[in-house]
Short mmCIF file of C-alpha atoms in Angstrom, two decimals:
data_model
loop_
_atom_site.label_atom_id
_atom_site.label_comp_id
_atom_site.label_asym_id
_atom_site.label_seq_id
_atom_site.Cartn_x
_atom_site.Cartn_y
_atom_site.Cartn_z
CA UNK A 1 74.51 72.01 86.86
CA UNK A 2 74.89 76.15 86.16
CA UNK A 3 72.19 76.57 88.20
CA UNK A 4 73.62 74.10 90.81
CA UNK A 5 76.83 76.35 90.69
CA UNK A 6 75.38 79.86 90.71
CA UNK A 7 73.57 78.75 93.61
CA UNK A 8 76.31 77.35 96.03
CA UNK A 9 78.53 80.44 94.90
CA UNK A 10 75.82 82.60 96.02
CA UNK A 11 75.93 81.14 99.48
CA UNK A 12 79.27 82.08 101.04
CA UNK A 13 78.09 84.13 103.75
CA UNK A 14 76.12 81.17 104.76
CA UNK A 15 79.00 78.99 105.27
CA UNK A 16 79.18 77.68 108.99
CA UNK A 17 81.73 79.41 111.26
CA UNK A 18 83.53 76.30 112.63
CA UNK A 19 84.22 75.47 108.51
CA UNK A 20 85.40 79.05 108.31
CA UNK A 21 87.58 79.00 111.57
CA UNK A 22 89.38 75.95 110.04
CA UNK A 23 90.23 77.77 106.68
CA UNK A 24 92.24 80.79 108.76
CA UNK A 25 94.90 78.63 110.15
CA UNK A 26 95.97 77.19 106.59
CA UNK A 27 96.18 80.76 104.59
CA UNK A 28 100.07 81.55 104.16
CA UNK A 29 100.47 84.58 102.94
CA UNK A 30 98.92 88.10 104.22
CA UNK A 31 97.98 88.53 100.75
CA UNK A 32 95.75 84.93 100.85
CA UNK A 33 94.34 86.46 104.15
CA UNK A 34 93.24 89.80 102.85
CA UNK A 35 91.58 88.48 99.82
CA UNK A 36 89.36 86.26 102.78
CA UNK A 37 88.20 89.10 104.26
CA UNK A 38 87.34 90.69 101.30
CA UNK A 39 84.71 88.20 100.33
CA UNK A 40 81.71 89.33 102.35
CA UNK A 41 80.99 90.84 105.91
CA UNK A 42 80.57 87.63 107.31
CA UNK A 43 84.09 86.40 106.31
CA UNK A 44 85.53 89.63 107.29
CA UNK A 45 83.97 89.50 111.14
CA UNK A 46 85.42 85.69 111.15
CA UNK A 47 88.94 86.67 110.12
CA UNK A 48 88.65 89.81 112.14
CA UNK A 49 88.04 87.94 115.21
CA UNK A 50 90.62 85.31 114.38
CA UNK A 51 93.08 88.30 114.81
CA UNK A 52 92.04 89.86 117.70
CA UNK A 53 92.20 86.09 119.29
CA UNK A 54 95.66 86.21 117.95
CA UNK A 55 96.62 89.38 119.06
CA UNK A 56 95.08 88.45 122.44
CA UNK A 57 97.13 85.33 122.87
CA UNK A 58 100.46 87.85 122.46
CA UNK A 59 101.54 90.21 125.10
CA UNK A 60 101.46 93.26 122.85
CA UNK A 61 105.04 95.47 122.95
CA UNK A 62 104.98 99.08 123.57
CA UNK A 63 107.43 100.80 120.91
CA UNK A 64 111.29 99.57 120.29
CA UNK A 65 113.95 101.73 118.37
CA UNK A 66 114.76 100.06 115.15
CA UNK A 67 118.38 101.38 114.34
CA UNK A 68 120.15 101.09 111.05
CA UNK A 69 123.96 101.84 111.94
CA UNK A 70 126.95 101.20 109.61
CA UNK A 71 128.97 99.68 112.28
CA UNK A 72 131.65 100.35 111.10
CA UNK A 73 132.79 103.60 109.75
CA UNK A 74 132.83 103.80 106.21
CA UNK A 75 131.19 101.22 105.41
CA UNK A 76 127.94 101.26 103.46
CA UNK A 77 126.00 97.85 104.34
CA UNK A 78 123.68 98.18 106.97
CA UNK A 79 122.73 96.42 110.41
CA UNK A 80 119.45 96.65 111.72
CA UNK A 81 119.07 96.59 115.77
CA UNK A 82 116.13 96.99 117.89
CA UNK A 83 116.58 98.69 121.11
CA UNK A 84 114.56 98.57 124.07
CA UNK A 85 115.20 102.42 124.84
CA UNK A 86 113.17 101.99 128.28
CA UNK A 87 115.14 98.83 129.71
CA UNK A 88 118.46 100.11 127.80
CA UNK A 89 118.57 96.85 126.40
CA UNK A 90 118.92 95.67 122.70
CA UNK A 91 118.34 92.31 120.21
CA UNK A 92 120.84 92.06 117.52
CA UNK A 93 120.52 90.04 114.10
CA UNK A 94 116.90 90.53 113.48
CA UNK A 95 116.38 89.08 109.89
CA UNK A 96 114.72 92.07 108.16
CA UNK A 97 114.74 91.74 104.02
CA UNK A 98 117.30 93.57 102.21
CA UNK A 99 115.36 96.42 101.39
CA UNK A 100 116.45 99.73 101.79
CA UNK A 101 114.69 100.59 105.18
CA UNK A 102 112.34 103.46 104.98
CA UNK A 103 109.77 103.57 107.75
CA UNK A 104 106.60 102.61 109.24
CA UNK A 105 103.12 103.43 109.37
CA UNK A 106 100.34 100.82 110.55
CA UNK A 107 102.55 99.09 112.73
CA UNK A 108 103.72 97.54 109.10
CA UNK A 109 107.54 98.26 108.08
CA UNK A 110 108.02 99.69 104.90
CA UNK A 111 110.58 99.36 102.49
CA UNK A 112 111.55 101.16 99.57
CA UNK A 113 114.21 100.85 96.61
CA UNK A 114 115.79 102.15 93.54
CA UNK A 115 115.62 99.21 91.46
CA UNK A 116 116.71 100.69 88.43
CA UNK A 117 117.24 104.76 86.98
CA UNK A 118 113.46 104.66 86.27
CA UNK A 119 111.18 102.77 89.31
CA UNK A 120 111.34 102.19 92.71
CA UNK A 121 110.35 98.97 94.57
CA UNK A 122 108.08 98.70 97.37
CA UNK A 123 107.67 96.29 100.09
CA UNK A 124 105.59 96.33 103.01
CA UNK A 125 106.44 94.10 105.65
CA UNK A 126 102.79 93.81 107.63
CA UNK A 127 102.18 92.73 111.72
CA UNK A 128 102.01 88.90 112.40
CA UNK A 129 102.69 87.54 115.53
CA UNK A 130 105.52 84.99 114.52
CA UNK A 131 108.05 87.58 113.03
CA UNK A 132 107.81 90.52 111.55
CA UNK A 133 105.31 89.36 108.53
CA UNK A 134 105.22 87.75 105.27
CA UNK A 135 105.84 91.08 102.83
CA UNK A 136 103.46 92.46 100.23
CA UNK A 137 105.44 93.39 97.16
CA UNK A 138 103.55 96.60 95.32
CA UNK A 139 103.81 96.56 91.54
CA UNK A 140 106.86 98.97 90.78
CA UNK A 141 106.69 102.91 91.04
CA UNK A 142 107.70 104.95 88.22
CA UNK A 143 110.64 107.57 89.70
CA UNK A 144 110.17 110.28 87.25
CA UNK A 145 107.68 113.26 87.21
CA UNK A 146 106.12 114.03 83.59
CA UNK A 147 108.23 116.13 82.30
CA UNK A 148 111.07 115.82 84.38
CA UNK A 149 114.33 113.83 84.06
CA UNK A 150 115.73 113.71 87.70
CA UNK A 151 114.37 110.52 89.62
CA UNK A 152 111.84 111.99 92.82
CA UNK A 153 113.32 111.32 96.04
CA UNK A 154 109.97 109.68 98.42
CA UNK A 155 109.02 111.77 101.18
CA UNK A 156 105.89 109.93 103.09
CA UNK A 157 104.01 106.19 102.75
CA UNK A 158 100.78 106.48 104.64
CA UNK A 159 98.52 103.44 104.69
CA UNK A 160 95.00 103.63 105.14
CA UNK A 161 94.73 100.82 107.73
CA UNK A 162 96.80 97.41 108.85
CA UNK A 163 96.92 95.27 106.35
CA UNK A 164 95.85 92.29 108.17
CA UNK A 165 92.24 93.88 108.73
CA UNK A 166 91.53 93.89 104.72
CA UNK A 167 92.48 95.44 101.49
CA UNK A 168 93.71 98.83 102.26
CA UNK A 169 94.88 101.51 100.23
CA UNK A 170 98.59 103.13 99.54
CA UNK A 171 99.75 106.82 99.19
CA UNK A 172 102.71 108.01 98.62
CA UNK A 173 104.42 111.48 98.01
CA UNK A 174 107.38 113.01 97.09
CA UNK A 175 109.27 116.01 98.15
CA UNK A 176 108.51 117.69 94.98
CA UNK A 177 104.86 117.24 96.27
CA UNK A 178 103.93 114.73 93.58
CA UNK A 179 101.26 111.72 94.70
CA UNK A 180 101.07 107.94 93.87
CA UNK A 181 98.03 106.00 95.06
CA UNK A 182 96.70 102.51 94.63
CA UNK A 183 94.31 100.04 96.23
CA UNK A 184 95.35 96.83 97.09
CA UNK A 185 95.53 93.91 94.56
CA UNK A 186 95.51 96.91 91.73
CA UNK A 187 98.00 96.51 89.22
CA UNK A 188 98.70 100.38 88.53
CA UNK A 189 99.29 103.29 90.39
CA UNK A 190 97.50 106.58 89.85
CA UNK A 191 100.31 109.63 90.11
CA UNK A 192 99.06 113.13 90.00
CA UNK A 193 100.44 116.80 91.56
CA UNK A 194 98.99 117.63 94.83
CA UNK A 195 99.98 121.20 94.59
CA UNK A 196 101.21 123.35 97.61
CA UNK A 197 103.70 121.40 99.16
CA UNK A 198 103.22 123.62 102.98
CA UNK A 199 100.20 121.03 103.31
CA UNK A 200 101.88 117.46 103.37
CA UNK A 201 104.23 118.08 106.24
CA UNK A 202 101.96 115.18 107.88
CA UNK A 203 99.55 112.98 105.84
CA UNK A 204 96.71 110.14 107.15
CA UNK A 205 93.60 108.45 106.74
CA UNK A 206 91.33 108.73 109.25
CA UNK A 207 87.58 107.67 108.77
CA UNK A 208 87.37 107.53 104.97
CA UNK A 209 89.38 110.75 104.33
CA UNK A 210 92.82 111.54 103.32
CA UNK A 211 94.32 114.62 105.60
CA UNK A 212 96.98 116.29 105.24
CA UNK A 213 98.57 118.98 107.76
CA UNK A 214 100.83 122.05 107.34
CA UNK A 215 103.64 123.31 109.90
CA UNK A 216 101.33 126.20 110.89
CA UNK A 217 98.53 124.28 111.99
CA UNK A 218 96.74 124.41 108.61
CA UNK A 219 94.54 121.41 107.12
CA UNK A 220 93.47 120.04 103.74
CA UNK A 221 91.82 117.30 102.60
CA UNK A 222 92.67 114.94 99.54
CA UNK A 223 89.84 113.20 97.59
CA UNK A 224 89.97 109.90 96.01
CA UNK A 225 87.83 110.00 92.95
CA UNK A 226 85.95 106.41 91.72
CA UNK A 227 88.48 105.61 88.74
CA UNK A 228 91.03 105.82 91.82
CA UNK A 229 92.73 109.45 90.50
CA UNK A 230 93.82 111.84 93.59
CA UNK A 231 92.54 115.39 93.26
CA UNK A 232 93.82 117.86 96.29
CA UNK A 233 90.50 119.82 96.86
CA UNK A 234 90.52 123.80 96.76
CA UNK A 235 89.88 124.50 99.19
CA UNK A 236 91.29 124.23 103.13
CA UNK A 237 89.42 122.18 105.70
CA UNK A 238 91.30 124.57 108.21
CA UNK A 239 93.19 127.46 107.85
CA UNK A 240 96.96 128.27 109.03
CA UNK A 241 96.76 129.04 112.68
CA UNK A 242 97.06 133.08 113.40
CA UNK A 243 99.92 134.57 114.17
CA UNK A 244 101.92 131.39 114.57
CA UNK A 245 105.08 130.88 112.61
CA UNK A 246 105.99 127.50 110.64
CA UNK A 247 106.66 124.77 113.32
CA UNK A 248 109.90 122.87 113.33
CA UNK A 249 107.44 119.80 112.61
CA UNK A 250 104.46 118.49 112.65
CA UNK A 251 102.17 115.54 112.66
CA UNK A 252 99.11 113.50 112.88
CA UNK A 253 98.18 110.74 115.29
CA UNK A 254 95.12 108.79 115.65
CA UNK A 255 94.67 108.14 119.63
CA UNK A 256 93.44 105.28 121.10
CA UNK A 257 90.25 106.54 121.64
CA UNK A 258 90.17 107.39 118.42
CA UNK A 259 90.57 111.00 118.49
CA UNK A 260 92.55 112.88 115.76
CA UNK A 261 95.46 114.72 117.34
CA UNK A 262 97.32 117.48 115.61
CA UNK A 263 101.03 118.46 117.25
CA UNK A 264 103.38 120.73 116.60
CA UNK A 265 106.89 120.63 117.96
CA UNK A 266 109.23 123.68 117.97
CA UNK A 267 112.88 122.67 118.88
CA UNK A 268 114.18 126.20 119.59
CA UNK A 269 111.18 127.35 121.78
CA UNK A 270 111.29 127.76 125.45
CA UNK A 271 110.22 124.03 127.22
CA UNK A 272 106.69 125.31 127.82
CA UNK A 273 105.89 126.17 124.47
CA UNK A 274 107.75 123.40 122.88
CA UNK A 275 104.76 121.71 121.64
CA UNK A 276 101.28 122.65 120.67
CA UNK A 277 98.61 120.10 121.19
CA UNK A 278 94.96 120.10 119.49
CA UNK A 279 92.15 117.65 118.71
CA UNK A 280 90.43 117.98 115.24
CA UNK A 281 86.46 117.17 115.04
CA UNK A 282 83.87 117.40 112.53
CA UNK A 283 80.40 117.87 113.56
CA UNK A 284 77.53 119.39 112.09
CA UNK A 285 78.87 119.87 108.92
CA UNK A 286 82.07 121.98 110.89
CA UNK A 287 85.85 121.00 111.15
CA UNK A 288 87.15 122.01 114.18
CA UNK A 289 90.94 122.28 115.75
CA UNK A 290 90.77 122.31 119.73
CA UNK A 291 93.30 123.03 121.97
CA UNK A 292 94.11 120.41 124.30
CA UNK A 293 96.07 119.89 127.27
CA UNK A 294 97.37 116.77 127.45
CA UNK A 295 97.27 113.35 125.77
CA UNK A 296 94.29 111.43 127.75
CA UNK A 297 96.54 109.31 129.22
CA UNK A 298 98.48 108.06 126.01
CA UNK A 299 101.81 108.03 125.18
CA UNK A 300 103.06 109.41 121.47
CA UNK A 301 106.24 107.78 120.21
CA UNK A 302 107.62 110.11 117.02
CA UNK A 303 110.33 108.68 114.50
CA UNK A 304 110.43 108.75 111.03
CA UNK A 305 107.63 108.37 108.68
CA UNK A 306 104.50 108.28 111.23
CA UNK A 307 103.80 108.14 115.53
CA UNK A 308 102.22 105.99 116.98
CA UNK A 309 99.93 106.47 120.22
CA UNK A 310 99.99 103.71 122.84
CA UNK A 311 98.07 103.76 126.09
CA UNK A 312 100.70 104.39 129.19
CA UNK A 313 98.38 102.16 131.49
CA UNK A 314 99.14 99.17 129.42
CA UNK A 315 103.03 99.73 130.22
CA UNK A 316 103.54 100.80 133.62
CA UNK A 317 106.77 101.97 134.56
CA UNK A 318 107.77 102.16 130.95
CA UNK A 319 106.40 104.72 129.33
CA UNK A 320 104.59 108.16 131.32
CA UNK A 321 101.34 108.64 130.89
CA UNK A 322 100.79 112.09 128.50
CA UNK A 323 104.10 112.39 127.05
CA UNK A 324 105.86 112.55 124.05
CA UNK A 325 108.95 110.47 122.73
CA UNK A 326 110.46 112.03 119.66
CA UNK A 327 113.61 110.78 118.39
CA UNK A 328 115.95 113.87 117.00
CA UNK A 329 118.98 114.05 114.64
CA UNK A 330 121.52 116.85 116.03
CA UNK A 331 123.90 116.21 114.03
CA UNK A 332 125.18 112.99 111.57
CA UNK A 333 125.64 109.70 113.33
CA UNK A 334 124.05 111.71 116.73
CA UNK A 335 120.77 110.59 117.72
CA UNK A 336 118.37 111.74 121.04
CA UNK A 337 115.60 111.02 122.22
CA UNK A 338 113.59 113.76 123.75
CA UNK A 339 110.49 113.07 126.21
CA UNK A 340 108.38 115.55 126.76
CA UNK A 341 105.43 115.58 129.78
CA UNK A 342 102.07 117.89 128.79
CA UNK A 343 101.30 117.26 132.68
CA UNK A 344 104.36 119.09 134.46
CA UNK A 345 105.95 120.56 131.26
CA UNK A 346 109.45 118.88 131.99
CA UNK A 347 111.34 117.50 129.42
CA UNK A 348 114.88 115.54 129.41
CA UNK A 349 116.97 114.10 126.61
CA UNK A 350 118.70 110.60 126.12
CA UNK A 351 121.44 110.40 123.86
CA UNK A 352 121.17 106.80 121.86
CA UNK A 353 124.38 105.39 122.03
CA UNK A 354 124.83 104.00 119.27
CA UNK A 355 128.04 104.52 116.95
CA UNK A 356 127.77 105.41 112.78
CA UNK A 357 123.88 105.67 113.17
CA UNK A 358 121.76 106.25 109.79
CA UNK A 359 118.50 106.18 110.94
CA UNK A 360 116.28 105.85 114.52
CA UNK A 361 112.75 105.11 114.08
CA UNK A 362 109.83 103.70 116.47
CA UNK A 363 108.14 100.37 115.74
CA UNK A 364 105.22 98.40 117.32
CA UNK A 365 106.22 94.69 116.91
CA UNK A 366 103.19 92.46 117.71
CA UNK A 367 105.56 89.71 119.47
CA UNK A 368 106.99 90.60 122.87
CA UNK A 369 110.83 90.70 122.40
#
C-alpha cells in the first residue's frame, strides 16, 4: 500500500491535462491557485495558460486614476474613485477593503496598516478578472527598528512578479532605509539595514535580481541569500551619473519588450531636459546604462509606489505613443497630471478635479470598466 502511495504521489506531472483543466475552475482563493502552480512545471504551464485564456477573454484596460478624497472637508474616512483621466469620466463606489490604501506594484493593490503601536498589516489585493481579487493577507510586520522606539513609517512594496503566475516574493523598505523580505507562504519576515538610503529612490526585480536606483542615475544591487536574509552588496552595479545633480525623482520600469528603463524627472528643468531616459543591459559580464530617445512605442503611467508601461498601439486615441503620464502633488488637496512626449518634447498639464484629494495613483485593472 506505501509503495502503492509513493508511487501515485510521484506521478503528478503525469496527470492528463483535461483532469488538470477541470481542477482550475474550482480553486477559490489566489492563495489555492498559487500553491497549484507551485507543484511542478507541468502544473505551472497548465495554470499559466488557464490565465492567459482568461486574460484573453477580457479586453485588458489601459491605466485608471484611483483617487482617495475626503469628500468632505474635514473629514477623515475615505472614498475611493477611479477615474478614467482620458475619457474624463469616473466610477464611484468601488468596494475596495478597508485598508489603509498604499499603492500598487504588479498590477496588484496594496494595502498597508497600523494595527497596533508595534506591527503593521499587509494586504495585497492581486489581478482577477471578476473584481479586483481575492486578497493575500501577509503575516504581520514588526514597526520598530532594533534599537529604536519610534514605529518606521513604509516607504516602497515591490513584488517580484503577479501573484497569479506563482509564489512570488515581498520587499519592503522604510524611509529610514531598513528592509523586510519574505517569500510567499513563509511565516516570518527577514528585516535587515540596507545602508545608504541615496540608492532606494526606486526598487524592482527584474530577472532574478533585486535593483535598486539612486536620483543621480546610480545603481545597486540587493542579494537574497538561501536562509532568505537581504544583504545590500558593496559594491555599485553603476555609478552616479557625472556631473548630474540629484533628480527630483526617479524610477524603474520594466517595458513591454522587456527592457529595463531607468528615468529621471526634474520638475524645475527647462521642458527639454525634463526627463532623462536610459536602458540598462548586462552582457558579457558588463552592466550598462544607455541613453535612449524615446520609449519604443510605450506609454509610462507614474503614480505612487511603481509605473507601469503599457503599449500605446493597444489604446489608440487614448494614450500617445512614447510619453509619459506622471501624476504630481503641487500643493495639498491639488493634484496634475503632467504628459510628457520624448518624440516632439511638448508637454501639457491637467489639473484632476477632484476636491479634498489624499492621494492619485495609476492602476491596471484586468476588467474593462
Amino acid at each position: 500500500m506505501e509503495k502503492r502511495r509513493l508511487a501515485s504521489a510521484s506521478n503528478w506531472p503525469g496527470l492528463p491535462e483535461d483532469l488538470l483543466d477541470s481542477i482550475i475552475p474550482r480553486l477559490v482563493y489566489i492563495s489555492d491557485y498559487i500553491r497549484f502552480s507551485a507543484v511542478c512545471k507541468s502544473w505551472n504551464s497548465v495554470a499559466l495558460k488557464h490565465k492567459q485564456k482568461r486574460e484573453r477573454l477580457t479586453n485588458h484596460q489601459y491605466p485608471l486614476l484611483l483617487l482617495i478624497s475626503s469628500r468632505i472637508e474635514g473629514c477623515t474616512s475615505v472614498s475611493p474613485y477611479v477615474f478614467n483621466f482620458m475619457t474624463k469620466s469616473g466610477i464611484q463606489d468601488i468596494q475596495l477593503h478597508r485598508f489603509f490604501w498604499y499603492g500598487r506594484c504588479r498590477g496588484c493593490l496594496i494595502y498597508i496598516r497600523q494595527a497596533c503601536y508595534e506591527f503593521f498589516d499587509v494586504r495585497i489585493m492581486p489581478k482577477h478578472i471578476d473584481d479586483f481579487g481575492t486578497p493575500i493577507d501577509l503575516p504581520r510586520l514588526c514597526c520598530f527598528r532594533p534599537g529604536h522606539t519610534r514605529p518606521d513609517k513604509v516607504k516602497s512594496v515591490v513584488l517580484s512578479r503577479d501573484p497569479c503566475f506563482g509564489s512570488f516574493d515581498v520587499l519592503i523598505t522604510s524611509y529610514s532605509c531598513y528592509a523586510a523580505h519574505m517569500k510567499f507562504d513563509s511565516k516570518n519576515w527577514t528585516c535587515s539595514g540596507l545602508g545608504r538610503s541615496d540608492y532606494f529612490a526606486s526598487l524592482v526585480f527584474y530577472k532574478d535580481h533585486i535593483l535598486g536606483a539612486s536620483n543621480r542615475g546610480g545603481v545597486l544591487s540587493l542579494d537574497v541569500n538561501i536562509d532568505h536574509s537581504l544583504v545590500p552588496k558593496g559594491e555599485k552595479i553603476l555609478p552616479d551619473l557625472e556631473h548630474v545633480r540629484d533628480s527630483s525623482g526617479c524610477f524603474l520600469v520594466e517595458a513591454t519588450n522587456g527592457d529595463l528603463l531607468m528615468v529621471l524627472w526634474y520638475h524645475d528643468f527647462d521642458i527639454h531636459e525634463r526627463y532623462k531616459l536610459y536602458k540598462l543591459l548586462y552582457s558579457n559580464g558588463q552592466h550598462e546604462r544607455i541613453p535612449i530617445a524615446n520609449l519604443s512605442g510605450d506609454s509610462i503611467f507614474w503614480g505612487i509606489n511603481h509605473p507601469v508601461s503599457v503599449l500605446a498601439s493597444d489604446y489608440p486615441g487614448l494614450c500617445r505613443p512614447n510619453s509619459i503620464y506622471l501624476i504630481c502633488q503641487r500643493q495639498p488637496s491639488d493634484y496634475i497630471c503632467e504628459e510628457f512626449n520624448f518624440e516632439d518634447r511638448s508637454m501639457r498639464e491637467d489639473e484632476i478635479d477632484e476636491p479634498y484629494l489624499t492621494s492619485a495613483s495609476w492602476i491596471v485593472p484586468p476588467i474593462k470598466l
